[in-house]
Short mmCIF file of C-alpha atoms in Angstrom, two decimals:
data_model
loop_
_atom_site.label_atom_id
_atom_site.label_comp_id
_atom_site.label_asym_id
_atom_site.label_seq_id
_atom_site.Cartn_x
_atom_site.Cartn_y
_atom_site.Cartn_z
CA UNK A 1 23.56 -50.49 -9.32
CA UNK A 2 25.24 -47.67 -7.44
CA UNK A 3 26.27 -48.36 -3.87
CA UNK A 4 23.72 -47.22 -1.28
CA UNK A 5 23.50 -46.86 2.49
CA UNK A 6 27.04 -45.55 2.82
CA UNK A 7 26.31 -43.34 5.81
CA UNK A 8 25.71 -44.44 9.37
CA UNK A 9 23.77 -42.90 12.23
CA UNK A 10 26.97 -42.64 14.25
CA UNK A 11 28.78 -40.73 11.53
CA UNK A 12 25.90 -38.29 11.12
CA UNK A 13 26.13 -37.22 14.76
CA UNK A 14 29.60 -35.76 14.21
CA UNK A 15 29.69 -35.27 10.45
CA UNK A 16 32.09 -32.50 9.41
CA UNK A 17 31.10 -29.53 7.27
CA UNK A 18 30.72 -30.56 3.65
CA UNK A 19 28.81 -32.94 1.36
CA UNK A 20 28.40 -36.58 2.34
CA UNK A 21 27.00 -39.14 -0.12
CA UNK A 22 24.75 -41.97 1.06
CA UNK A 23 24.61 -43.36 -2.47
CA UNK A 24 22.23 -43.36 -5.43
CA UNK A 25 22.01 -39.56 -5.42
CA UNK A 26 21.19 -39.04 -1.73
CA UNK A 27 23.44 -36.49 -0.05
CA UNK A 28 23.68 -34.88 3.36
CA UNK A 29 25.01 -31.33 3.19
CA UNK A 30 26.45 -30.12 6.49
CA UNK A 31 26.66 -26.34 6.85
CA UNK A 32 29.14 -24.27 8.82
CA UNK A 33 26.36 -23.03 11.12
CA UNK A 34 25.83 -26.64 12.31
CA UNK A 35 22.67 -27.27 10.33
CA UNK A 36 22.32 -30.02 7.75
CA UNK A 37 20.04 -30.73 4.80
CA UNK A 38 19.16 -33.88 2.85
CA UNK A 39 19.33 -33.44 -0.94
CA UNK A 40 18.43 -35.93 -3.66
CA UNK A 41 19.93 -35.73 -7.13
CA UNK A 42 18.22 -37.57 -9.96
CA UNK A 43 18.23 -37.45 -13.76
CA UNK A 44 14.98 -37.13 -15.72
CA UNK A 45 15.05 -37.17 -19.53
CA UNK A 46 18.76 -36.43 -19.42
CA UNK A 47 18.27 -33.42 -17.17
CA UNK A 48 19.80 -33.23 -13.68
CA UNK A 49 17.26 -32.38 -10.98
CA UNK A 50 18.07 -31.62 -7.36
CA UNK A 51 15.45 -31.51 -4.61
CA UNK A 52 15.67 -30.85 -0.91
CA UNK A 53 14.09 -33.56 1.21
CA UNK A 54 14.29 -31.95 4.64
CA UNK A 55 16.60 -30.97 7.42
CA UNK A 56 18.64 -33.24 9.66
CA UNK A 57 18.07 -34.38 12.39
CA UNK A 58 14.33 -33.60 11.98
CA UNK A 59 14.45 -36.02 9.05
CA UNK A 60 16.48 -39.02 10.17
CA UNK A 61 18.64 -41.30 8.06
CA UNK A 62 16.06 -44.07 7.68
CA UNK A 63 13.25 -41.67 6.73
CA UNK A 64 15.52 -39.82 4.31
CA UNK A 65 16.30 -43.09 2.54
CA UNK A 66 12.61 -43.98 2.28
CA UNK A 67 11.78 -40.55 0.87
CA UNK A 68 14.67 -40.72 -1.57
CA UNK A 69 13.55 -44.15 -2.74
CA UNK A 70 10.05 -42.83 -3.39
CA UNK A 71 11.25 -39.97 -5.56
CA UNK A 72 13.80 -42.16 -7.39
CA UNK A 73 10.90 -44.38 -8.51
CA UNK A 74 9.03 -41.29 -9.76
CA UNK A 75 12.11 -40.26 -11.78
CA UNK A 76 12.55 -43.81 -13.09
CA UNK A 77 8.99 -43.63 -14.39
CA UNK A 78 9.99 -40.58 -16.44
CA UNK A 79 8.24 -38.01 -14.27
CA UNK A 80 9.91 -34.96 -12.76
CA UNK A 81 9.87 -35.46 -8.95
CA UNK A 82 10.27 -31.73 -8.28
CA UNK A 83 7.21 -30.82 -10.32
CA UNK A 84 5.25 -33.76 -8.96
CA UNK A 85 5.93 -32.68 -5.38
CA UNK A 86 4.89 -29.10 -6.23
CA UNK A 87 1.63 -30.44 -7.66
CA UNK A 88 1.02 -32.42 -4.47
CA UNK A 89 1.66 -29.33 -2.35
CA UNK A 90 -0.78 -27.30 -4.45
CA UNK A 91 -3.38 -30.01 -4.07
CA UNK A 92 -2.82 -30.04 -0.31
CA UNK A 93 -3.25 -26.29 -0.12
CA UNK A 94 -6.46 -26.53 -2.07
CA UNK A 95 -7.93 -28.75 0.57
CA UNK A 96 -8.52 -25.50 2.44
CA UNK A 97 -10.04 -23.25 -0.17
CA UNK A 98 -11.98 -21.12 2.25
CA UNK A 99 -12.47 -17.47 1.48
CA UNK A 100 -10.16 -16.55 4.37
CA UNK A 101 -7.28 -18.61 2.96
CA UNK A 102 -7.79 -17.35 -0.59
CA UNK A 103 -8.05 -13.75 0.60
CA UNK A 104 -4.70 -14.03 2.36
CA UNK A 105 -3.17 -15.62 -0.75
CA UNK A 106 -4.58 -12.91 -3.03
CA UNK A 107 -3.29 -10.19 -0.72
CA UNK A 108 0.23 -11.68 -0.73
CA UNK A 109 0.19 -11.71 -4.53
CA UNK A 110 -1.03 -8.14 -4.73
CA UNK A 111 0.64 -6.32 -1.83
CA UNK A 112 3.71 -5.29 -3.84
CA UNK A 113 1.37 -2.97 -5.78
CA UNK A 114 0.07 -1.39 -2.60
CA UNK A 115 1.53 1.54 -0.73
CA UNK A 116 4.01 0.30 1.86
CA UNK A 117 3.26 -3.30 0.80
CA UNK A 118 -0.19 -2.90 2.34
CA UNK A 119 1.16 -2.65 5.89
CA UNK A 120 -1.50 -0.06 6.81
CA UNK A 121 -4.13 -2.76 6.34
CA UNK A 122 -6.54 -0.62 4.32
CA UNK A 123 -6.80 -3.11 1.46
CA UNK A 124 -7.86 -5.93 3.75
CA UNK A 125 -9.94 -4.01 6.29
CA UNK A 126 -13.28 -3.92 4.33
CA UNK A 127 -13.10 -7.72 4.01
CA UNK A 128 -11.84 -8.31 7.55
CA UNK A 129 -14.59 -6.16 9.03
CA UNK A 130 -17.62 -6.93 6.91
CA UNK A 131 -17.11 -10.10 4.82
CA UNK A 132 -14.77 -12.65 6.40
CA UNK A 133 -16.57 -12.81 9.79
CA UNK A 134 -19.61 -14.20 7.93
CA UNK A 135 -18.14 -15.91 4.87
CA UNK A 136 -14.53 -16.62 5.84
CA UNK A 137 -15.04 -20.37 6.29
CA UNK A 138 -17.06 -20.84 3.10
CA UNK A 139 -15.15 -22.52 0.23
CA UNK A 140 -14.74 -20.01 -2.59
CA UNK A 141 -16.17 -22.57 -4.99
CA UNK A 142 -19.45 -22.43 -3.04
CA UNK A 143 -19.79 -18.64 -2.92
CA UNK A 144 -22.66 -17.21 -4.94
CA UNK A 145 -24.34 -13.84 -5.38
CA UNK A 146 -26.89 -14.49 -2.64
CA UNK A 147 -24.15 -15.08 -0.05
CA UNK A 148 -22.48 -11.83 -1.03
CA UNK A 149 -25.76 -9.89 -1.16
CA UNK A 150 -26.82 -11.05 2.30
CA UNK A 151 -23.42 -10.16 3.74
CA UNK A 152 -23.19 -6.64 2.31
CA UNK A 153 -26.85 -5.67 2.50
CA UNK A 154 -26.58 -4.25 6.08
CA UNK A 155 -23.97 -1.68 4.97
CA UNK A 156 -24.93 -1.20 1.32
CA UNK A 157 -26.74 2.09 1.97
CA UNK A 158 -25.28 3.19 5.31
CA UNK A 159 -21.59 2.60 4.50
CA UNK A 160 -21.72 2.67 0.74
CA UNK A 161 -18.05 3.46 0.13
CA UNK A 162 -16.88 0.67 2.42
CA UNK A 163 -19.36 -1.77 0.83
CA UNK A 164 -18.13 -0.83 -2.63
CA UNK A 165 -14.52 -1.45 -1.60
CA UNK A 166 -15.43 -4.78 -0.03
CA UNK A 167 -17.17 -5.86 -3.24
CA UNK A 168 -14.19 -4.77 -5.33
CA UNK A 169 -11.70 -6.64 -3.12
CA UNK A 170 -13.93 -9.72 -3.16
CA UNK A 171 -13.94 -9.66 -6.95
CA UNK A 172 -10.13 -9.60 -6.95
CA UNK A 173 -10.02 -12.58 -4.58
CA UNK A 174 -12.41 -14.52 -6.82
CA UNK A 175 -10.28 -13.81 -9.89
CA UNK A 176 -7.21 -14.94 -7.97
CA UNK A 177 -8.97 -18.18 -7.06
CA UNK A 178 -9.90 -18.74 -10.70
CA UNK A 179 -6.26 -18.19 -11.70
CA UNK A 180 -5.32 -20.99 -9.29
CA UNK A 181 -7.63 -23.29 -11.21
CA UNK A 182 -10.55 -23.27 -8.79
CA UNK A 183 -14.07 -23.47 -10.19
CA UNK A 184 -15.51 -20.17 -8.96
CA UNK A 185 -18.29 -17.95 -10.26
CA UNK A 186 -16.44 -14.89 -11.56
CA UNK A 187 -19.72 -13.06 -12.06
CA UNK A 188 -20.89 -13.54 -8.47
CA UNK A 189 -19.91 -10.03 -7.36
CA UNK A 190 -21.56 -8.39 -10.38
CA UNK A 191 -24.71 -10.41 -9.78
CA UNK A 192 -24.66 -9.46 -6.09
CA UNK A 193 -24.37 -5.79 -7.05
CA UNK A 194 -27.42 -6.16 -9.29
CA UNK A 195 -29.34 -7.76 -6.43
CA UNK A 196 -28.33 -5.04 -3.99
CA UNK A 197 -29.48 -2.28 -6.31
CA UNK A 198 -28.38 1.31 -6.51
CA UNK A 199 -27.18 2.73 -3.22
CA UNK A 200 -29.16 5.54 -1.60
CA UNK A 201 -26.05 6.88 0.01
CA UNK A 202 -25.10 10.39 -1.06
CA UNK A 203 -21.35 10.98 -0.65
CA UNK A 204 -20.50 13.93 1.54
CA UNK A 205 -17.62 16.17 0.71
CA UNK A 206 -15.11 16.86 3.44
CA UNK A 207 -16.16 20.17 5.05
CA UNK A 208 -13.96 23.02 3.90
CA UNK A 209 -13.41 26.56 5.08
CA UNK A 210 -14.14 29.33 2.58
CA UNK A 211 -10.93 30.85 1.32
CA UNK A 212 -11.97 34.25 2.64
CA UNK A 213 -12.05 32.83 6.20
CA UNK A 214 -8.67 31.12 6.04
CA UNK A 215 -6.62 34.22 7.07
CA UNK A 216 -8.45 34.54 10.41
CA UNK A 217 -7.94 30.86 11.18
CA UNK A 218 -4.29 31.04 10.12
CA UNK A 219 -3.73 34.01 12.42
CA UNK A 220 -5.17 32.00 15.33
CA UNK A 221 -2.41 29.40 14.94
CA UNK A 222 0.01 31.62 16.83
CA UNK A 223 1.60 29.11 19.20
CA UNK A 224 4.90 27.47 18.10
CA UNK A 225 3.50 23.98 18.79
CA UNK A 226 3.78 21.11 16.32
CA UNK A 227 0.00 21.11 15.78
CA UNK A 228 -0.15 24.81 14.96
CA UNK A 229 2.96 24.67 12.77
CA UNK A 230 1.78 21.57 10.90
CA UNK A 231 -1.63 23.14 10.22
CA UNK A 232 0.05 26.29 8.95
CA UNK A 233 2.29 24.36 6.57
CA UNK A 234 -0.69 22.26 5.46
CA UNK A 235 -2.58 25.42 4.53
CA UNK A 236 0.40 27.04 2.80
CA UNK A 237 1.35 24.07 0.63
CA UNK A 238 -2.07 22.61 -0.16
CA UNK A 239 -0.66 19.12 0.36
CA UNK A 240 -2.46 16.13 1.82
CA UNK A 241 -2.02 15.36 5.48
CA UNK A 242 -0.02 12.13 5.12
CA UNK A 243 3.00 13.44 3.18
CA UNK A 244 2.98 16.65 5.22
CA UNK A 245 2.95 14.88 8.59
CA UNK A 246 5.74 12.59 7.34
CA UNK A 247 7.87 15.38 5.90
CA UNK A 248 11.58 14.76 6.48
CA UNK A 249 14.37 17.30 6.74
CA UNK A 250 16.28 15.59 3.92
CA UNK A 251 13.31 16.20 1.59
CA UNK A 252 13.73 19.98 1.92
CA UNK A 253 16.34 21.74 -0.14
CA UNK A 254 16.18 25.51 -0.21
CA UNK A 255 12.72 26.59 -1.31
CA UNK A 256 11.64 23.18 -2.66
CA UNK A 257 10.19 20.23 -0.76
CA UNK A 258 10.47 16.99 -2.75
CA UNK A 259 7.84 14.40 -1.85
CA UNK A 260 8.77 10.79 -2.76
CA UNK A 261 6.60 9.24 -5.48
CA UNK A 262 5.37 6.44 -3.19
CA UNK A 263 3.99 9.02 -0.74
CA UNK A 264 1.73 10.64 -3.31
CA UNK A 265 -1.90 9.47 -3.25
CA UNK A 266 -3.70 9.52 -6.59
CA UNK A 267 -0.49 9.18 -8.62
CA UNK A 268 -0.59 5.38 -9.06
CA UNK A 269 2.40 4.05 -10.92
CA UNK A 270 4.24 7.35 -10.57
CA UNK A 271 7.99 6.95 -10.81
CA UNK A 272 8.87 10.57 -10.17
CA UNK A 273 8.80 12.55 -6.96
CA UNK A 274 6.59 15.63 -6.65
CA UNK A 275 8.24 19.02 -6.10
CA UNK A 276 6.44 21.48 -3.84
CA UNK A 277 7.59 25.11 -4.10
CA UNK A 278 7.88 26.66 -0.65
CA UNK A 279 6.76 30.24 -0.20
CA UNK A 280 8.74 32.57 2.04
CA UNK A 281 6.13 32.05 4.76
CA UNK A 282 6.31 28.26 4.37
CA UNK A 283 10.08 28.38 4.79
CA UNK A 284 9.62 30.46 7.93
CA UNK A 285 7.24 27.87 9.39
CA UNK A 286 9.69 25.08 8.60
CA UNK A 287 12.46 26.99 10.40
CA UNK A 288 10.19 27.36 13.44
CA UNK A 289 9.53 23.61 13.41
CA UNK A 290 13.16 22.51 13.01
CA UNK A 291 13.93 22.57 16.77
CA UNK A 292 11.16 19.95 17.23
CA UNK A 293 12.65 17.59 14.60
CA UNK A 294 13.60 14.07 15.68
CA UNK A 295 14.86 11.05 13.73
CA UNK A 296 14.79 13.17 10.60
CA UNK A 297 11.06 13.98 10.86
CA UNK A 298 9.96 17.61 11.07
CA UNK A 299 6.74 16.78 12.96
CA UNK A 300 7.51 13.85 15.32
CA UNK A 301 5.10 12.65 17.97
CA UNK A 302 5.98 11.89 21.58
CA UNK A 303 6.98 8.31 20.74
CA UNK A 304 8.56 6.92 17.56
CA UNK A 305 6.44 8.13 14.66
CA UNK A 306 4.94 11.43 13.54
CA UNK A 307 1.92 13.41 14.68
CA UNK A 308 -1.37 11.82 13.68
CA UNK A 309 -4.01 13.12 11.32
CA UNK A 310 -6.45 12.94 14.25
CA UNK A 311 -4.29 15.44 16.15
CA UNK A 312 -4.91 18.04 13.46
CA UNK A 313 -8.61 17.21 13.15
CA UNK A 314 -9.23 17.34 16.89
CA UNK A 315 -7.71 20.80 17.08
CA UNK A 316 -10.35 22.03 14.65
CA UNK A 317 -13.07 20.10 16.49
CA UNK A 318 -12.11 21.76 19.77
CA UNK A 319 -12.46 25.09 18.03
CA UNK A 320 -16.01 23.97 17.10
CA UNK A 321 -15.23 24.31 13.41
CA UNK A 322 -17.07 22.21 10.85
CA UNK A 323 -14.12 22.35 8.44
CA UNK A 324 -11.42 19.68 8.53
CA UNK A 325 -7.70 19.80 7.64
CA UNK A 326 -8.16 18.10 4.26
CA UNK A 327 -10.68 20.80 3.38
CA UNK A 328 -7.92 23.40 3.05
CA UNK A 329 -7.11 21.83 -0.32
CA UNK A 330 -10.63 22.81 -1.39
CA UNK A 331 -10.11 26.32 0.02
CA UNK A 332 -6.93 26.69 -2.03
CA UNK A 333 -8.48 25.23 -5.20
CA UNK A 334 -11.49 27.54 -4.94
CA UNK A 335 -9.19 30.53 -4.42
CA UNK A 336 -7.21 29.51 -7.51
CA UNK A 337 -10.45 29.44 -9.53
CA UNK A 338 -11.96 32.64 -8.18
CA UNK A 339 -8.97 34.88 -7.46
CA UNK A 340 -6.40 33.92 -10.12
CA UNK A 341 -6.25 33.40 -13.84
CA UNK A 342 -4.28 30.17 -13.46
CA UNK A 343 -4.94 27.69 -16.31
CA UNK A 344 -6.77 24.56 -15.27
CA UNK A 345 -3.73 22.28 -15.64
CA UNK A 346 -1.57 24.60 -13.51
CA UNK A 347 -4.23 24.93 -10.80
CA UNK A 348 -4.61 21.16 -10.70
CA UNK A 349 -0.84 20.75 -10.53
CA UNK A 350 -0.77 22.95 -7.40
CA UNK A 351 -2.80 20.23 -5.64
CA UNK A 352 -0.76 17.43 -7.28
CA UNK A 353 -3.80 16.22 -9.21
CA UNK A 354 -3.04 14.07 -12.25
CA UNK A 355 -4.64 15.45 -15.41
CA UNK A 356 -4.67 14.23 -19.01
CA UNK A 357 -3.69 10.77 -20.22
CA UNK A 358 -0.38 9.07 -19.65
CA UNK A 359 0.57 9.75 -23.27
CA UNK A 360 -0.05 13.48 -22.92
CA UNK A 361 1.91 13.60 -19.66
CA UNK A 362 4.80 11.74 -21.28
CA UNK A 363 5.15 14.49 -23.88
CA UNK A 364 4.45 17.37 -21.49
CA UNK A 365 7.77 17.45 -19.63
CA UNK A 366 6.90 20.11 -17.06
CA UNK A 367 5.47 20.23 -13.57
CA UNK A 368 4.79 24.00 -13.77
CA UNK A 369 7.10 24.57 -10.82
CA UNK A 370 7.70 28.27 -11.40
CA UNK A 371 4.06 29.04 -12.09
CA UNK A 372 3.05 27.11 -8.98
CA UNK A 373 5.69 28.99 -7.01
CA UNK A 374 4.11 32.33 -7.96
CA UNK A 375 0.65 31.11 -7.06
CA UNK A 376 1.64 29.69 -3.68
CA UNK A 377 3.54 32.87 -2.83
CA UNK A 378 0.37 34.87 -3.47
CA UNK A 379 -1.69 32.31 -1.52
CA UNK A 380 0.69 32.79 1.40
CA UNK A 381 0.22 36.52 1.06
CA UNK A 382 -3.54 36.01 1.24
CA UNK A 383 -3.59 33.70 4.25
CA UNK A 384 -1.22 35.96 6.20
CA UNK A 385 -3.54 38.91 5.70
CA UNK A 386 -2.35 40.30 2.37
CA UNK A 387 -4.56 41.77 -0.30
CA UNK A 388 -5.03 38.48 -2.15
CA UNK A 389 -5.63 40.29 -5.42
CA UNK A 390 -6.05 38.49 -8.71
CA UNK A 391 -2.82 36.77 -9.73
CA UNK A 392 -1.70 37.20 -13.31
CA UNK A 393 0.57 34.47 -14.64
CA UNK A 394 2.98 35.69 -17.28
CA UNK A 395 3.12 33.39 -20.24
CA UNK A 396 0.33 31.14 -18.97
CA UNK A 397 -1.97 30.02 -21.68
#
């Protein structure tokens, strides 16, 4: 029998940095930062296992010895104490299998797939707002289609998109719970959808300005303010508001703005950045905005971040316009269809839309940069009051 109880309480109070053996595999490891950790080393089926028991002095000498003795007996019985403790911890966690707890666990497992690790909160918000206040305390094993139907029924027709997202997220949480070994009804969300019926909600497109009216609006943005300049660049590039508002000086090189892949909505799994050709007018607007730049951002706000999407929308609201900033993408796409002979794939590429399958895109090694450059130069000519005549693309077919 190996010697045990080698350490004393007095020694532990002033133990030097290093490893100190109490016997029978129990060690105290004293770190240079002053902290200390109890570690137990055992052998199971000829394999060395090491497990942390807790920190000192939170776990005292007597308690550390008791804990070590418990896990030595587990090892002597031929069971792995590390795996056994993990199983106990899982069982303890499962004591609280409420929907709130499982939702948080599912989100942690999934957030690496989300933009910015889900820090914006959009993945969780449909559940936080409309599901968890009513069902958060219910064990996931008790959830059925009637619970879900009754919870989503008030918004099923009035906030159809939000209800759909909530149902989708709930399905993911239920699958996560099943993967943990919990006995849940994986068909509960599909059954709830059947009970709720087809939504009466008719999606509304974001109001857009006709492309013929864009030049007059563009001309009205005559002040060198960040709002006016950002709206002008939004119109000229056809980009979404988020990457445009977050544009950085180091993303601009000559007449090309390179948007990082993670900033591009609708390009899930994209590993390549998106290049935006900048027309002569777009470059002029960027030069006008440069004096406002701060912390590398071309359109900073008065505090730490960048101007908000609401800032751009409110400007149009104050002008009593029905159209919204995002609608300029529709204006540009309609102009491409009606005033140019741009092939479908090139026109879609102007708006950074993903077309074709992943296999086709893998073989088609082009982003149509030069063809998009010609189109956006002509678009700039149109919005600044040019003729806007039909654009012919050489070699486009």
